[in-house]
Short mmCIF file of C-alpha atoms and ligand atoms in Angstrom, two decimals:
data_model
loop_
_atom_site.label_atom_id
_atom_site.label_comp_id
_atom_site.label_asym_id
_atom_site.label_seq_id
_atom_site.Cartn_x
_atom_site.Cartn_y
_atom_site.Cartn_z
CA UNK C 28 -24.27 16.00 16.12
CA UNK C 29 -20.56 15.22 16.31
CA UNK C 30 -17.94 13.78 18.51
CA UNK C 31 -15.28 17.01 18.36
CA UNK C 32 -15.55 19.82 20.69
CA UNK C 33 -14.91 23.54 20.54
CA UNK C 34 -10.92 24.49 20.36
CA UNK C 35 -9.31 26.78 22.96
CA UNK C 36 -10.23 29.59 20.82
CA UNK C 37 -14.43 28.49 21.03
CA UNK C 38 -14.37 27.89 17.37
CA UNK C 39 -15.37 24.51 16.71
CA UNK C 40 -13.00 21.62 16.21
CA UNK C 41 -13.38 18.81 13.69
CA UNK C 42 -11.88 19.77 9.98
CA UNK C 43 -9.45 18.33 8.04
CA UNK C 44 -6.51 20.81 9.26
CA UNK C 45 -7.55 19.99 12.53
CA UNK C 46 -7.11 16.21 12.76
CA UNK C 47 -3.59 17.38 10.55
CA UNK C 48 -2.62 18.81 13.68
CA UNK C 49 -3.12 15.96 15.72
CA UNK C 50 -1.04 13.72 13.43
CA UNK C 51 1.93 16.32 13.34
CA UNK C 52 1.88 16.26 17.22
CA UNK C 53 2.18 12.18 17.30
CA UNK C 54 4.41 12.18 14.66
CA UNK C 55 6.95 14.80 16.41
CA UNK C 56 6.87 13.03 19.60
CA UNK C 57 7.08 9.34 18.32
CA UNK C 58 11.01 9.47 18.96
CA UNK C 59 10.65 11.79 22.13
CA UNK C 60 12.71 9.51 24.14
CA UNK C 61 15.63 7.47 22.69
CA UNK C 62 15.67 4.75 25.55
CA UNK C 63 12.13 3.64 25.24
CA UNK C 64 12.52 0.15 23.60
CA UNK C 65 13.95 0.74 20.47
CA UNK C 66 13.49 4.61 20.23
CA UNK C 67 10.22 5.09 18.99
CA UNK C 68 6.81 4.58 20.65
CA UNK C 69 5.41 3.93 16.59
CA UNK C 70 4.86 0.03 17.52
CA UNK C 71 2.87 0.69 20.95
CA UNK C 72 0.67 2.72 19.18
CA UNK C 73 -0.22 0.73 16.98
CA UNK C 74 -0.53 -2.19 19.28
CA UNK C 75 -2.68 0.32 21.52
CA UNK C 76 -4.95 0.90 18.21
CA UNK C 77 -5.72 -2.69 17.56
CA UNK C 78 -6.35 -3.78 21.23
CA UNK C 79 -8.67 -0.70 21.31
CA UNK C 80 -10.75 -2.22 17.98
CA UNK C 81 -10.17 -6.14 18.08
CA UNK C 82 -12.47 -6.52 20.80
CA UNK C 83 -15.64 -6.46 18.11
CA UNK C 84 -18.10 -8.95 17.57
CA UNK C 85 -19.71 -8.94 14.79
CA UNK C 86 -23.18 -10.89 16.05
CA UNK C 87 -23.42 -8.35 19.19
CA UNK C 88 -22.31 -5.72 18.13
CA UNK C 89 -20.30 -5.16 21.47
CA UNK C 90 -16.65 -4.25 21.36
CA UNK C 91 -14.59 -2.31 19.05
CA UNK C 92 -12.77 1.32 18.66
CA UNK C 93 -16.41 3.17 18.99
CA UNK C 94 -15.28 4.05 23.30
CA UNK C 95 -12.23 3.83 23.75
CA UNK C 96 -13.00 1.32 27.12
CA UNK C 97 -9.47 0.32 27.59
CA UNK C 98 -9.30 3.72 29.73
CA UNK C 99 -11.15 2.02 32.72
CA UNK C 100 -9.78 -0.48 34.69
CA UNK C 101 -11.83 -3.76 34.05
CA UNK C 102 -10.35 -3.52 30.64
CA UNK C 103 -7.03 -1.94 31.13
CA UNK C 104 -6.21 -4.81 33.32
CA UNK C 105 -6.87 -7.61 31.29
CA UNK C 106 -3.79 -9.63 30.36
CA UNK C 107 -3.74 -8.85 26.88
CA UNK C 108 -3.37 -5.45 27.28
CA UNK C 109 -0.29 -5.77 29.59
CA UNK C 110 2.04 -2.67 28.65
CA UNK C 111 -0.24 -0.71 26.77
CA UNK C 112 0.09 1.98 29.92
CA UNK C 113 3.13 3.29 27.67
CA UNK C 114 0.53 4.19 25.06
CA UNK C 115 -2.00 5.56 26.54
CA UNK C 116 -0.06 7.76 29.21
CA UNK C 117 1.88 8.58 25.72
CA UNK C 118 -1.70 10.10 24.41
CA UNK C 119 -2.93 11.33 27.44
CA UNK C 120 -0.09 13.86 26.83
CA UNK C 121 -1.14 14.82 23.37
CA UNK C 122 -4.70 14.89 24.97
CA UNK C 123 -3.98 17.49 26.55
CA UNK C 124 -3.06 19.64 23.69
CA UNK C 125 -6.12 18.72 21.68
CA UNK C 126 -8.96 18.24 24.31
CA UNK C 127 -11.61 18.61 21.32
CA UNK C 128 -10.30 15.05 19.98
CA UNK C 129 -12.30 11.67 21.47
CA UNK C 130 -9.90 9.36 22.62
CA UNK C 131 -11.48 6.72 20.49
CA UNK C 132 -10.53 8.44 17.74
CA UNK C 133 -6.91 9.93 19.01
CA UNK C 134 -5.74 6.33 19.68
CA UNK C 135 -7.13 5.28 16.16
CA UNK C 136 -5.65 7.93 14.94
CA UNK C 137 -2.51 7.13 16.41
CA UNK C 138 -1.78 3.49 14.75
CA UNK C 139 -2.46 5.88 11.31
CA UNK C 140 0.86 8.22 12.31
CA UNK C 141 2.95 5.12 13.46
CA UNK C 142 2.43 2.83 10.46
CA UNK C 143 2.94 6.00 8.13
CA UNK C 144 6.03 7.13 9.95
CA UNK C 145 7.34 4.41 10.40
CA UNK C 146 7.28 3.55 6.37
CA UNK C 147 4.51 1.97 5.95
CA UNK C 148 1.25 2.30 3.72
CA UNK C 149 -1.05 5.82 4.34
CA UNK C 150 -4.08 4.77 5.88
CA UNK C 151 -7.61 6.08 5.24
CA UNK C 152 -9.06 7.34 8.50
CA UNK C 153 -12.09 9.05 9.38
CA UNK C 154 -13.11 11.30 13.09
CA UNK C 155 -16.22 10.36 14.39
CA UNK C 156 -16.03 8.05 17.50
CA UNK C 157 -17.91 8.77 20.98
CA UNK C 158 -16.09 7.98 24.14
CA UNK C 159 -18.11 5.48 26.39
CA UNK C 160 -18.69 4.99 29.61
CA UNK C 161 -17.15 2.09 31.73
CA UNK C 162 -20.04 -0.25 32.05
CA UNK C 163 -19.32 -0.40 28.09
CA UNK C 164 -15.80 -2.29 28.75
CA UNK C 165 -15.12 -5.09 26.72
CA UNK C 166 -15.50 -8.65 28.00
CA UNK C 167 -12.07 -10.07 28.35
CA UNK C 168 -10.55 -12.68 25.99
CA UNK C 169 -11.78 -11.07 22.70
CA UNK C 170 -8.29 -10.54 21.61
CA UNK C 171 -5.68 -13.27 20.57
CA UNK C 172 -3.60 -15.55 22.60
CA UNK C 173 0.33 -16.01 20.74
CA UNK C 174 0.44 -19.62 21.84
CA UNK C 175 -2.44 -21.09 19.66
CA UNK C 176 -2.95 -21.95 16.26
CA UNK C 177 -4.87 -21.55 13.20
CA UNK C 178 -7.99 -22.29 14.58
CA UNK C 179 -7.44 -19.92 17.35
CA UNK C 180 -6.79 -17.25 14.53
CA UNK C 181 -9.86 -18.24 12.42
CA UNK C 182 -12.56 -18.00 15.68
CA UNK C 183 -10.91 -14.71 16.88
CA UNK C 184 -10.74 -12.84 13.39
CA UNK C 185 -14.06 -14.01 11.40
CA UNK C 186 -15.79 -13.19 15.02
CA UNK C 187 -14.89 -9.70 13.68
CA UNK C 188 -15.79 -9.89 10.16
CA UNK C 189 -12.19 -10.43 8.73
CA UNK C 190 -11.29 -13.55 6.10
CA UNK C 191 -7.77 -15.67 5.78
CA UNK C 192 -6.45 -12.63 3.45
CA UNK C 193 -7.25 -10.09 6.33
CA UNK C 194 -5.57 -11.94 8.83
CA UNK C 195 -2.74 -12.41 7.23
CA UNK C 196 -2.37 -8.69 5.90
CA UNK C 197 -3.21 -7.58 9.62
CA UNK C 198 -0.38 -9.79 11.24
CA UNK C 199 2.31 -8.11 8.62
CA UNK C 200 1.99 -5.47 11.64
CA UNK C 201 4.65 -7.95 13.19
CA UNK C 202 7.27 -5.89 11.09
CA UNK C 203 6.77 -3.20 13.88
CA UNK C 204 7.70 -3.76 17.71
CA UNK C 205 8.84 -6.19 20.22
CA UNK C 206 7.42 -9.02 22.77
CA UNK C 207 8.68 -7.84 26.43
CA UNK C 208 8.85 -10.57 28.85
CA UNK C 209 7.37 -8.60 31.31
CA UNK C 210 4.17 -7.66 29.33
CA UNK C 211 3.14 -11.22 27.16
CA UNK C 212 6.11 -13.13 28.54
CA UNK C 213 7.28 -13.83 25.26
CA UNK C 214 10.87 -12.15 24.01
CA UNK C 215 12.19 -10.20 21.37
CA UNK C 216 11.39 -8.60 17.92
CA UNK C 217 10.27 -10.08 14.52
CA UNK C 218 13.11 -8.51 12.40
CA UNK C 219 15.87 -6.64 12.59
CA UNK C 220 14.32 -3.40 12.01
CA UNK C 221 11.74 -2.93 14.32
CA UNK C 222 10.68 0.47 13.83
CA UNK C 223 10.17 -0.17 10.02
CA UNK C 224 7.15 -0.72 8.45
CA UNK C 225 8.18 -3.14 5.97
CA UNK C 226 7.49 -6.96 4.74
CA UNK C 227 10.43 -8.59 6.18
CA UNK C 228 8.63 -9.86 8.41
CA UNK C 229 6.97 -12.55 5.71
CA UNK C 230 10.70 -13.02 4.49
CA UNK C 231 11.87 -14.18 7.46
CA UNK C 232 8.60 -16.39 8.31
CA UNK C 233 9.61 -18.32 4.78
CA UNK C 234 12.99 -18.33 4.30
CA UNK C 235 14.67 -18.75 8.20
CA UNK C 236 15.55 -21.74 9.96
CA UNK C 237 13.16 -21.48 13.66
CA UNK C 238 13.21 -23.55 16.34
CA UNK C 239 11.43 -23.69 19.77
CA UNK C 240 13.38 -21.69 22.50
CA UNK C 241 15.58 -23.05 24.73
CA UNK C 242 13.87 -21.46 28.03
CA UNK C 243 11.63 -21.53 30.87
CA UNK C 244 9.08 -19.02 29.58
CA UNK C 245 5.90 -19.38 27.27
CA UNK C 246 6.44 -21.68 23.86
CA UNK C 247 7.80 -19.41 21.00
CA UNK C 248 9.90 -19.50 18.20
CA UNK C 249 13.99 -18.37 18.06
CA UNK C 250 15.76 -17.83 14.58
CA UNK C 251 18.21 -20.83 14.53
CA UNK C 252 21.54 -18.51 13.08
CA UNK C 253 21.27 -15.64 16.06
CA UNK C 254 18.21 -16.74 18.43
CA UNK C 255 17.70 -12.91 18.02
CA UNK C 256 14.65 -12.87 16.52
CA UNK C 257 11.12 -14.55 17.44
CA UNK C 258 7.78 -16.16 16.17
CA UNK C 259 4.85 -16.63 17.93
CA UNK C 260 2.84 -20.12 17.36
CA UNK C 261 0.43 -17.75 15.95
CA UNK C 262 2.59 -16.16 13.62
CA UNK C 263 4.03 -19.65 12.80
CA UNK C 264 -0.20 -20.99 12.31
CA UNK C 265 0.42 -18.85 8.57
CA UNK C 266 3.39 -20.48 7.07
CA UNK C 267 1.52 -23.94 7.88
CA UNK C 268 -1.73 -23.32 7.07
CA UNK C 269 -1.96 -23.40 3.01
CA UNK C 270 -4.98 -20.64 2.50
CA UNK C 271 -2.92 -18.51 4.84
CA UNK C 272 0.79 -19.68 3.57
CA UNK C 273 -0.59 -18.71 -0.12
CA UNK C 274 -0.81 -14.66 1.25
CA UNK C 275 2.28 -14.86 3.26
CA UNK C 276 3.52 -15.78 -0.51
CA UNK C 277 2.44 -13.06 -2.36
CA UNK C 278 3.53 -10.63 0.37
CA UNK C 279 6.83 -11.85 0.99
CA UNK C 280 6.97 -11.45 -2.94
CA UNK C 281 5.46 -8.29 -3.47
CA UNK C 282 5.95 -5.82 -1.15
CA UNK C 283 3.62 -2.71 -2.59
CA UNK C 284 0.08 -5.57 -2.44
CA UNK C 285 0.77 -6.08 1.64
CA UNK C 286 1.03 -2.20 1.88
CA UNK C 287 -2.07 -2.33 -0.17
CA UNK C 288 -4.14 -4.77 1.42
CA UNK C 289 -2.94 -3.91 4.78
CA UNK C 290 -3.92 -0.28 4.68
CA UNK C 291 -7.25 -1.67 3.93
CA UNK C 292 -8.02 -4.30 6.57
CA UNK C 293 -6.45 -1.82 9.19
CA UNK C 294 -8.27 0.97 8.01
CA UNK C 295 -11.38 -1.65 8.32
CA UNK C 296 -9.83 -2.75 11.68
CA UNK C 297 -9.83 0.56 13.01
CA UNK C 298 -13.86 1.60 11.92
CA UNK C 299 -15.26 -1.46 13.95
CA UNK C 300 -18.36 -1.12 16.05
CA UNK C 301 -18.70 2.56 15.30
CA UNK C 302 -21.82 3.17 13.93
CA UNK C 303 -22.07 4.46 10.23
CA UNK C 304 -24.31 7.89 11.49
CA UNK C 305 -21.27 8.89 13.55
CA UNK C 306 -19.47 8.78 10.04
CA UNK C 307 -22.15 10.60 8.46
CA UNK C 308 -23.24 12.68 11.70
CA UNK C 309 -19.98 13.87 12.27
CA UNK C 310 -20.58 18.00 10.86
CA UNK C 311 -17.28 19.97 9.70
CA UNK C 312 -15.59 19.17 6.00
CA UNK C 313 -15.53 15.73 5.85
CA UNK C 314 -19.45 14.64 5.37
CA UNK C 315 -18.39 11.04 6.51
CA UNK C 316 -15.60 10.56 3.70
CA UNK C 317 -12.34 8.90 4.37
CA UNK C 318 -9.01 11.33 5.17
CA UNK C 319 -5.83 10.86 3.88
CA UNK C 320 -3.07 12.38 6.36
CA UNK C 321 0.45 12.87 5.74
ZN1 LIG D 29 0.40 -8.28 17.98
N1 LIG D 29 1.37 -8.93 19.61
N2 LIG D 29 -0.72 -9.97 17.90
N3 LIG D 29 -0.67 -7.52 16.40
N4 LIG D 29 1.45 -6.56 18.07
C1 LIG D 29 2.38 -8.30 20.27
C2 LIG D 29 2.98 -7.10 19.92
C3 LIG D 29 2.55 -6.32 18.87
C4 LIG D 29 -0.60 -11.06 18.73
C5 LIG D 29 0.14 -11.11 19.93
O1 LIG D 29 -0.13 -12.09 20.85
C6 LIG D 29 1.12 -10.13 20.27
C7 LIG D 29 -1.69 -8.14 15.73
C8 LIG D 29 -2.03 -9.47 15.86
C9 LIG D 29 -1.57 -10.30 16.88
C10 LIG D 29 1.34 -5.50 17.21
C11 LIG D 29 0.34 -5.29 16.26
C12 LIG D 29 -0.61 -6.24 15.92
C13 LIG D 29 2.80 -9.08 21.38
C14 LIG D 29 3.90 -8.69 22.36
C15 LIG D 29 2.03 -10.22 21.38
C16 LIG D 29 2.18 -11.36 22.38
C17 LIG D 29 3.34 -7.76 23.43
C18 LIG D 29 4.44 -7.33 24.37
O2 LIG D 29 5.00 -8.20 25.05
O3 LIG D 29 4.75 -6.13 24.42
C19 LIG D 29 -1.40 -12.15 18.21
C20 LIG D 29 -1.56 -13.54 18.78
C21 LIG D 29 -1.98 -11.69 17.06
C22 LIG D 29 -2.83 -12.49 16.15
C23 LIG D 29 -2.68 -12.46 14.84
C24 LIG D 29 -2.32 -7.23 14.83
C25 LIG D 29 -3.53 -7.55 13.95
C26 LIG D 29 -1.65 -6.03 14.95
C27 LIG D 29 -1.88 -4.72 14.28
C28 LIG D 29 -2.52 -4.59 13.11
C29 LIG D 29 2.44 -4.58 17.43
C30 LIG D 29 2.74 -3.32 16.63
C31 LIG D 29 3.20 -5.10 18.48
C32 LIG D 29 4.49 -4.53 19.08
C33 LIG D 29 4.18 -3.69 20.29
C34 LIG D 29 5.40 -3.11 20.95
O4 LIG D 29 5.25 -2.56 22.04
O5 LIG D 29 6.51 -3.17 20.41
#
């Protein structure tokens, strides 16, 4: 029964205070070095936590945060998660201080600490996750490509169980981060403030001129005043399509409903293809409920 392991002392690992101490240890390192990107390693781990669950399918099953795969090559390598070395050598450090933890849940547990300390919504998160084995690797091409559209968006997203509302709550993660040429090939940030949490990010998507960049790389999106900023097609796809333009609306509007409805779908994102007993297996305090961290 359980996931969590015994604690240098032999006690066992897995309450509430433990999992604390997990979070505090992210959290303290998240600005550990000031010239990584844009001083905080919040926005890889959080890109690190979705690549490690947006590989579900719903019909099969397969996929998902229940393994944490990405650690083995076949999946490591696949183009999509180009970079994400940066977040898992980044755990692999705090691995070592809690080697009770599963990685599927440490990395999970990881896009929790970024979004909240970076500004954003607390998430509900729960332990429980088994590490598997290679052969378990997801297939590639389960996550999404920047340069497509809506329909692109709609096969990738309801594969996993998520509707129009979801997808546009979950791509309000675009606040957070950068494109580096030489991970996607794309360029540059979504807003000015890339390590905060906020909905600017819908702001901008509404209100700014954009226009294709000038360049030799992949088709994406420029701000037309300081060519600072960037789109993706994809992130364009919800400012033209009217069931997803009608979210972007109320977000853009109403700051507190994305943190709402984005803690939810990424609390969602985060539980798929982990089977409910692991919830309600899992032994210590918790008896399968939800945690709040802070
Ligand atoms: Zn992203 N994302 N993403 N995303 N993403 C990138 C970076 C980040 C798409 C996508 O192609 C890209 C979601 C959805 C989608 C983050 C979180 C989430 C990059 C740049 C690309 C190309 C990678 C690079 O070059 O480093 C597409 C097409 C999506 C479909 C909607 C969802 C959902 C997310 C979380 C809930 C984050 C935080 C980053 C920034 C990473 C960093 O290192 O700064």
């Amino acid at each position: 029964k359980g996931t969590a392991g015994s604690k240098a002392d032999g006690t066992k690992a897995g309450s509430k205070a433990d999992y604390q101490e997990v979070y505090n240890a992210i959290a303290s390192k998240l600005d550990k070095d000031e010239n990584y990107d844009d001083g905080s390693y919040g926005p890889v781990l959080v890109r690190l936590a979705w690549h490690a669950s947006g590989t579900y399918d719903k019909k099969s099953g397969t996929g998902g945060s229940n393994g944490a795969t990405m650690r083995f090559a076949p999946e490591a390598n696949h183009g999509a998660n180009a970079g994400l070395i940066h977040a898992r050598n980044f755990m692999d450090e705090i691995h070592q201080q809690f080697p009770w933890i599963t990685y599927s849940d440490l990395w999970t547990l990881g896009g929790v600490v970024a979004v909240q300390e970076l500004g954003g919504p607390k998430v509900p998160w729960r332990p429980g996750r088994s590490d598997r084995e290679e052969e378990h690797c997801a297939p590639d091409g389960r996550l999404p490509d920047g340069d497509k559209g809506h329909d692109h968006l709609r096969d990738i997203f309801y594969r996993m169980g998520f509707n129009d509302q979801e997808i546009v709550a979950l791509s309000g993660a675009h606040a957070l981060g950068r494109c580096h040429k030489d991970r996607s090939g794309f360029e540059g940030p979504w807003q000015h403030s890339p390590t905060s949490f906020n909905n600017e990010y819908f702001n901008l998507l509404l209100t700014e001129p954009w226009e294709f960049k000038k360049w030799d790389g992949p088709k994406q999106y420029v701000d037309k005043a300081t060519k600072g900023l960037m789109m993706l097609t994809t992130d364009m796809a919800l400012v033209q399509d009217k069931s997803f333009k009608k979210h972007v609306d109320r977000y853009a509007k109403d700051e507190s409903v994305f943190f709402k409805e984005f803690s939810s779908a990424f609390s969602t994102l985060l539980e798929l293809g982990v089977p409910q007993e692991n919830f309600k297996n899992f032994e210590a305090d918790h008896s399968g409920q939800q945690y709040v961290l802070k």
